Amino acid sequence: MSEDQTIAKVVAAARDFLGERMTQNASLREHHARGQDTYPPRTPDAVAFIETTEEAARLLALCNAAGVPVVPFGGGTSLEGHVTPVRGGISLDLSRMTAIREIAADDMDCRVEAGVTRDQLNAHLRDAGLFFPVDPGTSHCTIGGMCATRASGTNAVRYGTIRENVLGLTVALADGRVIRTGGRVRKSSAGYDLTRLFIGSEGTLGVITEIQLRLHGIPEAISSATCQFDTLAGAVETVIAVLQAGIPVARMELLDDVQMAGCIAYSKLEGLDAAPTLFFEFHGTPASVAEQASGAEEIAAAYGARGFAWATDTETRARLWKARHDAYWAALGLRPGAGGLVTDAIVPVSRLADAILGVKEDILASGLTAPIVGHVGDGNFHTVILVPPEPDGLERAWALDRRIVARALDLGGSCTGEHGVGLGKREFLVRELGEDVLDVMRSVKRTLDPQGILNPGKIFLN
Amino acid sequence: MSEDQTIAKVVAAARDFLGERMTQNASLREHHARGQDTYPPRTPDAVAFIETTEEAARLLALCNAAGVPVVPFGGGTSLEGHVTPVRGGISLDLSRMTAIREIAADDMDCRVEAGVTRDQLNAHLRDAGLFFPVDPGTSHCTIGGMCATRASGTNAVRYGTIRENVLGLTVALADGRVIRTGGRVRKSSAGYDLTRLFIGSEGTLGVITEIQLRLHGIPEAISSATCQFDTLAGAVETVIAVLQAGIPVARMELLDDVQMAGCIAYSKLEGLDAAPTLFFEFHGTPASVAEQASGAEEIAAAYGARGFAWATDTETRARLWKARHDAYWAALGLRPGAGGLVTDAIVPVSRLADAILGVKEDILASGLTAPIVGHVGDGNFHTVILVPPEPDGLERAWALDRRIVARALDLGGSCTGEHGVGLGKREFLVRELGEDVLDVMRSVKRTLDPQGILNPGKIFLN
């Protein structure tokens, strides 16, 4: 049978239970050709809008038998090419699985379908006095996608990444079996940690359809602050000193002078200069928040901070953090017409000054514009490389990206703090972990997906 | 070749690089026949005292080629039969791998060999103002053994279990390859989470020889407290309310009336009655600790607590927590001549009152003495069932243990919070997770250990 015939057969069989939700409509296929990345798009042969775990499992069993690739698709916000069906096949769209199945306020946990977005969940939780802390840069990413890429965000320094906030998963396996890993308890020593094995597996080991999540109480008091520095070094040294002082800061974000110029223009931030800036947030009781904040202020002042500005009212805080989350759009605003290539790297916190000052030099040498933002409390930082609209623009941007990641590895870091490997970090993964570690990962992959239908071409170069 | 000849050949080959550290000495073999459990002992055919990762790898390669079982042995403190070589073979003793290789105070991490004990590490760290928080009930357990069983302890409610405190591992695989998983960064999305796969794998997937650990700053202020209740229900409801109030308690331990009677006698605790008791510890700045403590006191009082007693000086605190850690010995002291069978189960925190009050009834119905202690902040609790020295004593104790674990599963819990599956929880694992999940675990096992030499007979019934 030709490839086209195989696809046609799978599509016809899936129509039996998906009806019109199994589609080969051209514009829907086009919409599933890429995420928010700069890799070459490829349209899937068909898109399946599944609504239940059972539908995902039936579709997988069909595709497994026919050897047709399946690429899970959530919010379509991947920055590393995860959702591009590089070998064709079916885009398995989970964005309609948006049920919040259960909120257990007493246990501070909940069960959600994979297509629930973090904004949807937090809006739902607000009245219960609870929140879900993991907050990647985009608000319409899905919880399933966050699990698949081991995502984090600005709160990870205090609340952990998605890894620490998932209690259990429902996963449809390549052969159509469905398993539930973990459970509702806070910890367990009951066998292999399959939950953590699927988290960060980027759709290559199974399709995550439901998630049991830990939640956290909305703190009694929250206070945000900004302060500015004449030098990047002063800002980075403040971060290290705050961590070492044991101040339980909830968020600590760095924006460099270029990023601040973008944010001031895009988000109408008043009273701030285009200079290296730290955004802080403190959670706790009113007394504890005040104590944390004054501790951080004292440390920042010692490293040359000026203009410590407080935001305790909800509205000012919300505006500040919206500006931080809009940093990508603000960066794009610096060069109208330019695309954005977002770099993700992480180093041990002690090497953060070396990393960021070095990256600043790399950017200067490249002649490109590339603001730096980062969850510097974990050592994780991003640059938004503005891709000039010239013929060699993308190539130059990629060269700078490679240089930045290589620098992080040289400093004992990792090639991705939170965006995942996808297509773009495959070569760096080998350099970071070595062939033997990759061999073990590949053997696990072969065990769970012997036909190689699950998101082929991702994580591994071969 | 007979089994004896095969063993003799492996022993002779291993002597080439281990010399006298590869031994068949009868008393050394006897010492490696069991942990601190009540399962039938079995002596290994030989004991290998390895001192390096390379020695572990060479030994594994030899045993893999010959099909000889290898059972890792650390502090010998397992409560679930993990170190018993139920199918004979080699006990691979890592207790001489006690080097603390590197302390990175700036990054608050360190690298240790698998045989380092938590007491050794904390003594070493004290001058640097750092500590390692994971503290199982025994002080001479090894970090390697804690990783293998996914251990935790009294601090987990605040600092997480070993799972959250390991950054990376060096693992010798069944075929003699050595891999390094993870790294030094605080988070990463670089491929499958092999670190978490080996944590809790109980020596069945590889032998952990070195560990990169997260450390924490010794808090500026620490305060401990005890309070007592007329009813178990009052104590348990206090725990739930403290958690829901978001008080970041560092430790919150429950001891029932029977356990308290034991501790008062064994540890000479003054001013406390044989009544349900909570032990608290608060970490932070002086002001924050005072605020947390008064918050907890207020809640406890509302649930009928009396005699809130504070311990801020180091000596009183140390005595209190030593008493808690000696609870097992104190329990044994209640019935001289009796053995101890330690039960481990965990439930969602909201079901804790149901679980513990039900267990109290089970104990009464059994006619046995079984004090209850627990890390109730996570929903994890233990009973020390005193095994009467009669012929049917162990059988009766096991029946009670089974009853307690079954009750936890009925309440949506897990069959082990921190001791692991080993031999005793294998049947419950199937009931808790289902055959499909077990099948996935078994397929991962076969991939990494195709000859089945690594700690055979543990975790899986077949």
CSV table of N, CA and C in Angstrom, one decimal, chain B residues 78-199:
chain,number,residue,atom,x,y,z
B,78,SER,N,17.1,-1.2,55.2
B,78,SER,CA,15.8,-1.4,54.5
B,78,SER,C,14.8,-2.1,55.5
B,79,LEU,N,13.6,-1.6,55.4
B,79,LEU,CA,12.5,-2.2,56.2
B,79,LEU,C,11.6,-3.1,55.3
B,80,GLU,N,11.9,-3.2,54.0
B,80,GLU,CA,11.0,-4.0,53.1
B,80,GLU,C,11.8,-5.1,52.4
B,81,GLY,N,12.9,-5.6,52.9
B,81,GLY,CA,13.5,-6.8,52.3
B,81,GLY,C,14.4,-6.5,51.1
B,82,HIS,N,14.6,-5.2,50.8
B,82,HIS,CA,15.3,-4.8,49.6
B,82,HIS,C,16.7,-5.5,49.5
B,83,VAL,N,17.4,-5.7,50.6
B,83,VAL,CA,18.8,-6.1,50.5
B,83,VAL,C,18.9,-7.6,50.6
B,84,THR,N,17.8,-8.3,50.8
B,84,THR,CA,17.9,-9.8,50.9
B,84,THR,C,18.1,-10.4,49.5
B,85,PRO,N,19.1,-11.2,49.3
B,85,PRO,CA,19.4,-11.8,47.9
B,85,PRO,C,18.5,-13.0,47.8
B,86,VAL,N,17.2,-12.8,47.5
B,86,VAL,CA,16.3,-13.9,47.5
B,86,VAL,C,16.6,-15.0,46.5
B,87,ARG,N,17.4,-14.6,45.5
B,87,ARG,CA,17.8,-15.7,44.5
B,87,ARG,C,19.3,-15.9,44.5
B,88,GLY,N,19.9,-15.6,45.7
B,88,GLY,CA,21.3,-15.8,45.9
B,88,GLY,C,22.1,-14.7,45.0
B,89,GLY,N,23.4,-15.1,44.8
B,89,GLY,CA,24.2,-14.2,44.0
B,89,GLY,C,25.1,-13.3,44.9
B,90,ILE,N,25.5,-12.2,44.3
B,90,ILE,CA,26.4,-11.3,45.0
B,90,ILE,C,25.8,-10.1,45.7
B,91,SER,N,26.1,-9.9,46.9
B,91,SER,CA,25.7,-8.7,47.6
B,91,SER,C,26.8,-7.6,47.3
B,92,LEU,N,26.4,-6.5,46.6
B,92,LEU,CA,27.3,-5.5,46.2
B,92,LEU,C,27.3,-4.4,47.2
B,93,ASP,N,28.3,-4.4,48.1
B,93,ASP,CA,28.2,-3.5,49.3
B,93,ASP,C,28.9,-2.2,48.9
B,94,LEU,N,28.1,-1.1,49.0
B,94,LEU,CA,28.7,0.3,48.7
B,94,LEU,C,29.0,1.1,49.9
B,95,SER,N,29.0,0.5,51.1
B,95,SER,CA,29.2,1.2,52.3
B,95,SER,C,30.6,1.8,52.5
B,96,ARG,N,31.5,1.4,51.6
B,96,ARG,CA,32.9,2.0,51.7
B,96,ARG,C,33.1,3.2,50.8
B,97,MET,N,32.0,3.4,50.0
B,97,MET,CA,32.1,4.6,49.1
B,97,MET,C,31.6,5.8,49.8
B,98,THR,N,32.5,6.4,50.7
B,98,THR,CA,32.1,7.4,51.6
B,98,THR,C,32.7,8.8,51.3
B,99,ALA,N,33.2,9.0,50.1
B,99,ALA,CA,33.8,10.3,49.8
B,99,ALA,C,32.8,11.3,49.5
B,100,ILE,N,33.0,12.5,50.1
B,100,ILE,CA,32.2,13.7,49.8
B,100,ILE,C,33.0,14.4,48.8
B,101,ARG,N,32.7,14.3,47.5
B,101,ARG,CA,33.6,14.7,46.4
B,101,ARG,C,33.7,16.2,46.3
B,102,GLU,N,32.6,16.9,46.5
B,102,GLU,CA,32.6,18.4,46.2
B,102,GLU,C,31.4,19.0,46.9
B,103,ILE,N,31.7,20.2,47.5
B,103,ILE,CA,30.6,21.0,48.1
B,103,ILE,C,30.7,22.3,47.3
B,104,ALA,N,29.6,22.7,46.7
B,104,ALA,CA,29.6,24.0,46.0
B,104,ALA,C,28.6,24.9,46.8
B,105,ALA,N,29.2,25.7,47.7
B,105,ALA,CA,28.4,26.5,48.6
B,105,ALA,C,27.6,27.5,47.9
B,106,ASP,N,28.2,28.1,46.8
B,106,ASP,CA,27.5,29.2,46.1
B,106,ASP,C,26.3,28.6,45.4
B,107,ASP,N,26.3,27.4,44.9
B,107,ASP,CA,25.2,26.8,44.2
B,107,ASP,C,24.3,26.0,45.2
B,108,MET,N,24.8,25.8,46.4
B,108,MET,CA,24.1,25.0,47.3
B,108,MET,C,23.8,23.6,46.8
B,109,ASP,N,24.9,23.0,46.3
B,109,ASP,CA,24.8,21.6,45.9
B,109,ASP,C,26.1,20.8,46.3
B,110,CYS,N,26.1,19.5,46.2
B,110,CYS,CA,27.3,18.8,46.5
B,110,CYS,C,27.2,17.4,45.7
B,111,ARG,N,28.4,16.8,45.7
B,111,ARG,CA,28.5,15.5,45.0
B,111,ARG,C,29.0,14.5,46.0
B,112,VAL,N,28.3,13.4,46.2
B,112,VAL,CA,28.7,12.4,47.2
B,112,VAL,C,28.7,11.0,46.6
B,113,GLU,N,29.6,10.2,47.2
B,113,GLU,CA,29.5,8.7,46.8
B,113,GLU,C,28.3,8.1,47.5
B,114,ALA,N,27.8,7.0,47.0
B,114,ALA,CA,26.6,6.4,47.4
B,114,ALA,C,26.6,5.9,48.9
B,115,GLY,N,27.8,5.6,49.4
B,115,GLY,CA,27.8,5.1,50.8
B,115,GLY,C,27.9,6.2,51.9
B,116,VAL,N,27.9,7.4,51.5
B,116,VAL,CA,27.8,8.5,52.5
B,116,VAL,C,26.5,8.5,53.2
B,117,THR,N,26.6,8.6,54.6
B,117,THR,CA,25.3,8.6,55.3
B,117,THR,C,24.9,10.1,55.5
B,118,ARG,N,23.6,10.2,55.9
B,118,ARG,CA,23.1,11.6,56.0
B,118,ARG,C,23.7,12.3,57.2
B,119,ASP,N,24.0,11.5,58.3
B,119,ASP,CA,24.7,12.1,59.4
B,119,ASP,C,26.1,12.6,59.0
B,120,GLN,N,26.8,11.8,58.3
B,120,GLN,CA,28.2,12.1,57.8
B,120,GLN,C,28.1,13.4,57.0
B,121,LEU,N,27.1,13.5,56.1
B,121,LEU,CA,27.0,14.6,55.2
B,121,LEU,C,26.7,15.9,56.0
B,122,ASN,N,25.7,15.8,56.9
B,122,ASN,CA,25.3,17.0,57.6
B,122,ASN,C,26.4,17.5,58.6
B,123,ALA,N,27.2,16.5,59.2
B,123,ALA,CA,28.3,16.9,60.0
B,123,ALA,C,29.3,17.7,59.2
B,124,HIS,N,29.5,17.2,57.9
B,124,HIS,CA,30.5,17.9,57.0
B,124,HIS,C,30.0,19.3,56.6
B,125,LEU,N,28.7,19.4,56.4
B,125,LEU,CA,28.2,20.7,55.9
B,125,LEU,C,28.0,21.8,56.9
B,126,ARG,N,28.0,21.4,58.2
B,126,ARG,CA,27.6,22.4,59.2
B,126,ARG,C,28.3,23.7,59.1
B,127,ASP,N,29.7,23.6,59.0
B,127,ASP,CA,30.5,24.8,59.0
B,127,ASP,C,30.2,25.7,57.8
B,128,ALA,N,29.6,25.1,56.7
B,128,ALA,CA,29.3,25.9,55.5
B,128,ALA,C,27.9,26.6,55.6
B,129,GLY,N,27.2,26.3,56.8
B,129,GLY,CA,25.9,26.9,56.9
B,129,GLY,C,24.8,26.2,56.1
B,130,LEU,N,25.1,25.0,55.7
B,130,LEU,CA,24.2,24.3,54.8
B,130,LEU,C,23.7,23.0,55.4
B,131,PHE,N,22.6,22.5,55.0
B,131,PHE,CA,22.2,21.1,55.4
B,131,PHE,C,21.5,20.4,54.3
B,132,PHE,N,21.4,19.1,54.5
B,132,PHE,CA,20.7,18.2,53.6
B,132,PHE,C,19.5,17.7,54.4
B,133,PRO,N,18.3,18.0,53.9
B,133,PRO,CA,17.1,17.9,54.8
B,133,PRO,C,16.5,16.5,54.9
B,134,VAL,N,16.8,15.6,53.9
B,134,VAL,CA,16.0,14.3,53.9
B,134,VAL,C,16.5,13.4,55.1
B,135,ASP,N,15.6,13.0,55.9
B,135,ASP,CA,16.0,12.3,57.2
B,135,ASP,C,15.1,11.1,57.5
B,136,PRO,N,15.4,10.0,56.9
B,136,PRO,CA,14.6,8.8,57.3
B,136,PRO,C,14.9,8.5,58.8
B,137,GLY,N,14.1,7.5,59.3
B,137,GLY,CA,14.1,7.2,60.7
B,137,GLY,C,15.5,6.8,61.3
B,138,THR,N,16.3,6.3,60.4
B,138,THR,CA,17.6,5.8,60.9
B,138,THR,C,18.7,6.8,60.4
B,139,SER,N,19.8,7.0,61.2
B,139,SER,CA,20.8,7.9,60.9
B,139,SER,C,21.9,7.3,60.1
B,140,HIS,N,22.0,6.0,60.0
B,140,HIS,CA,23.1,5.4,59.3
B,140,HIS,C,22.7,4.8,57.9
B,141,CYS,N,21.5,5.3,57.4
B,141,CYS,CA,21.2,4.9,56.1
B,141,CYS,C,22.1,5.7,55.1
B,142,THR,N,22.3,5.2,53.9
B,142,THR,CA,23.2,5.8,53.0
B,142,THR,C,22.4,6.6,52.0
B,143,ILE,N,23.0,7.6,51.4
B,143,ILE,CA,22.4,8.5,50.4
B,143,ILE,C,22.0,7.6,49.2
B,144,GLY,N,22.8,6.6,48.9
B,144,GLY,CA,22.5,5.8,47.7
B,144,GLY,C,21.2,4.9,48.0
B,145,GLY,N,21.1,4.4,49.2
B,145,GLY,CA,20.0,3.6,49.6
B,145,GLY,C,18.7,4.5,49.6
B,146,MET,N,18.9,5.7,50.1
B,146,MET,CA,17.7,6.7,50.1
B,146,MET,C,17.2,6.9,48.7
B,147,CYS,N,18.2,7.1,47.8
B,147,CYS,CA,17.8,7.3,46.4
B,147,CYS,C,17.0,6.0,45.9
B,148,ALA,N,17.6,4.9,46.2
B,148,ALA,CA,17.0,3.6,45.6
B,148,ALA,C,15.6,3.4,46.1
B,149,THR,N,15.3,3.9,47.3
B,149,THR,CA,13.9,3.6,47.9
B,149,THR,C,13.0,4.8,47.8
B,150,ARG,N,13.5,5.9,47.2
B,150,ARG,CA,12.7,7.2,47.2
B,150,ARG,C,12.3,7.6,48.6
B,151,ALA,N,13.3,7.7,49.5
B,151,ALA,CA,13.1,7.9,50.9
B,151,ALA,C,12.7,9.4,51.2
B,152,SER,N,12.1,9.6,52.3
B,152,SER,CA,11.9,10.9,52.8
B,152,SER,C,12.1,11.0,54.3
B,153,GLY,N,11.2,11.6,55.0
B,153,GLY,CA,11.4,11.7,56.5
B,153,GLY,C,10.6,12.9,57.0
B,154,THR,N,11.1,13.4,58.1
B,154,THR,CA,10.2,14.4,58.8
B,154,THR,C,10.2,15.8,58.1
B,155,ASN,N,11.2,16.1,57.3
B,155,ASN,CA,11.3,17.4,56.7
B,155,ASN,C,10.6,17.5,55.3
B,156,ALA,N,10.0,16.4,54.8
B,156,ALA,CA,9.5,16.4,53.4
B,156,ALA,C,8.4,17.4,53.2
B,157,VAL,N,7.6,17.7,54.2
B,157,VAL,CA,6.5,18.6,54.0
B,157,VAL,C,7.0,20.0,53.6
B,158,ARG,N,8.2,20.4,54.0
B,158,ARG,CA,8.7,21.7,53.6
B,158,ARG,C,9.8,21.6,52.5
B,159,TYR,N,10.7,20.6,52.6
B,159,TYR,CA,11.9,20.5,51.7
B,159,TYR,C,11.8,19.4,50.6
B,160,GLY,N,10.6,18.7,50.6
B,160,GLY,CA,10.5,17.6,49.6
B,160,GLY,C,11.2,16.3,50.0
B,161,THR,N,11.0,15.3,49.2
B,161,THR,CA,11.7,14.0,49.5
B,161,THR,C,13.0,14.0,48.8
B,162,ILE,N,13.6,12.8,48.8
B,162,ILE,CA,14.9,12.7,48.0
B,162,ILE,C,14.7,13.0,46.5
B,163,ARG,N,13.5,12.7,46.0
B,163,ARG,CA,13.3,13.0,44.6
B,163,ARG,C,13.5,14.4,44.2
B,164,GLU,N,13.0,15.3,45.1
B,164,GLU,CA,13.2,16.7,44.8
B,164,GLU,C,14.5,17.3,45.2
B,165,ASN,N,15.4,16.5,45.8
B,165,ASN,CA,16.7,17.0,46.3
B,165,ASN,C,17.9,16.3,45.6
B,166,VAL,N,17.6,15.6,44.5
B,166,VAL,CA,18.7,15.1,43.7
B,166,VAL,C,18.7,15.8,42.3
B,167,LEU,N,19.9,16.2,42.0
B,167,LEU,CA,20.1,16.9,40.7
B,167,LEU,C,20.6,15.9,39.6
B,168,GLY,N,21.3,14.9,40.0
B,168,GLY,CA,21.8,14.0,39.0
B,168,GLY,C,22.5,12.8,39.7
B,169,LEU,N,22.7,11.7,38.9
B,169,LEU,CA,23.2,10.5,39.4
B,169,LEU,C,24.3,9.9,38.5
B,170,THR,N,25.2,9.1,39.1
B,170,THR,CA,26.0,8.3,38.4
B,170,THR,C,25.5,6.8,38.6
B,171,VAL,N,25.3,6.1,37.5
B,171,VAL,CA,24.6,4.8,37.6
B,171,VAL,C,25.5,3.8,36.8
B,172,ALA,N,25.8,2.7,37.5
B,172,ALA,CA,26.4,1.6,36.7
B,172,ALA,C,25.3,0.7,36.3
B,173,LEU,N,25.2,0.4,35.0
B,173,LEU,CA,24.1,-0.4,34.4
B,173,LEU,C,24.5,-1.9,34.4
B,174,ALA,N,23.4,-2.7,34.2
B,174,ALA,CA,23.6,-4.1,34.3
B,174,ALA,C,24.7,-4.6,33.4
B,175,ASP,N,24.9,-4.0,32.2
B,175,ASP,CA,25.9,-4.5,31.3
B,175,ASP,C,27.3,-3.9,31.5
B,176,GLY,N,27.4,-3.1,32.6
B,176,GLY,CA,28.7,-2.5,32.9
B,176,GLY,C,29.0,-1.1,32.3
B,177,ARG,N,28.0,-0.6,31.6
B,177,ARG,CA,28.2,0.8,31.1
B,177,ARG,C,27.9,1.7,32.4
B,178,VAL,N,28.5,2.9,32.3
B,178,VAL,CA,28.3,3.9,33.4
B,178,VAL,C,27.7,5.1,32.8
B,179,ILE,N,26.6,5.6,33.3
B,179,ILE,CA,26.0,6.8,32.8
B,179,ILE,C,25.9,7.9,33.9
B,180,ARG,N,26.0,9.1,33.5
B,180,ARG,CA,25.7,10.3,34.4
B,180,ARG,C,24.4,10.9,33.9
B,181,THR,N,23.4,10.9,34.8
B,181,THR,CA,22.1,11.5,34.4
B,181,THR,C,22.1,12.9,35.1
B,182,GLY,N,21.2,13.8,34.5
B,182,GLY,CA,21.0,15.1,35.1
B,182,GLY,C,22.3,15.9,35.0
B,183,GLY,N,22.5,16.8,36.0
B,183,GLY,CA,23.6,17.7,36.0
B,183,GLY,C,23.6,18.6,37.2
B,184,ARG,N,24.0,19.8,37.1
B,184,ARG,CA,24.1,20.7,38.3
B,184,ARG,C,23.1,21.8,38.2
B,185,VAL,N,22.3,21.9,37.1
B,185,VAL,CA,21.3,23.0,37.1
B,185,VAL,C,20.1,22.6,37.9
B,186,ARG,N,19.4,23.6,38.3
B,186,ARG,CA,18.2,23.5,39.1
B,186,ARG,C,17.0,22.8,38.4
B,187,LYS,N,16.9,23.0,37.1
B,187,LYS,CA,15.8,22.4,36.4
B,187,LYS,C,16.4,22.2,34.9
B,188,SER,N,15.7,21.4,34.1
B,188,SER,CA,16.2,21.2,32.8
B,188,SER,C,15.1,20.5,32.0
B,189,SER,N,15.0,20.7,30.7
B,189,SER,CA,14.0,20.0,29.9
B,189,SER,C,14.8,19.2,28.9
B,190,ALA,N,16.0,18.7,29.2
B,190,ALA,CA,16.9,18.1,28.3
B,190,ALA,C,16.6,16.6,28.3
B,191,GLY,N,15.6,16.1,27.6
B,191,GLY,CA,15.3,14.7,27.4
B,191,GLY,C,14.6,14.0,28.6
B,192,TYR,N,14.6,12.7,28.5
B,192,TYR,CA,13.8,11.9,29.5
B,192,TYR,C,14.5,12.1,30.9
B,193,ASP,N,13.6,12.1,31.9
B,193,ASP,CA,14.1,12.3,33.3
B,193,ASP,C,14.6,10.9,33.9
B,194,LEU,N,15.8,10.6,33.4
B,194,LEU,CA,16.4,9.3,33.9
B,194,LEU,C,16.7,9.3,35.3
B,195,THR,N,17.1,10.5,35.8
B,195,THR,CA,17.4,10.7,37.3
B,195,THR,C,16.2,10.2,38.1
B,196,ARG,N,15.0,10.6,37.8
B,196,ARG,CA,13.8,10.2,38.5
B,196,ARG,C,13.4,8.8,38.2
B,197,LEU,N,13.8,8.3,37.1
B,197,LEU,CA,13.6,6.8,36.8
B,197,LEU,C,14.4,5.9,37.7
B,198,PHE,N,15.6,6.3,38.0
B,198,PHE,CA,16.4,5.5,38.9
B,198,PHE,C,16.1,5.7,40.3
B,199,ILE,N,15.6,6.9,40.7
B,199,ILE,CA,15.2,7.1,42.1
B,199,ILE,C,13.9,6.3,42.3
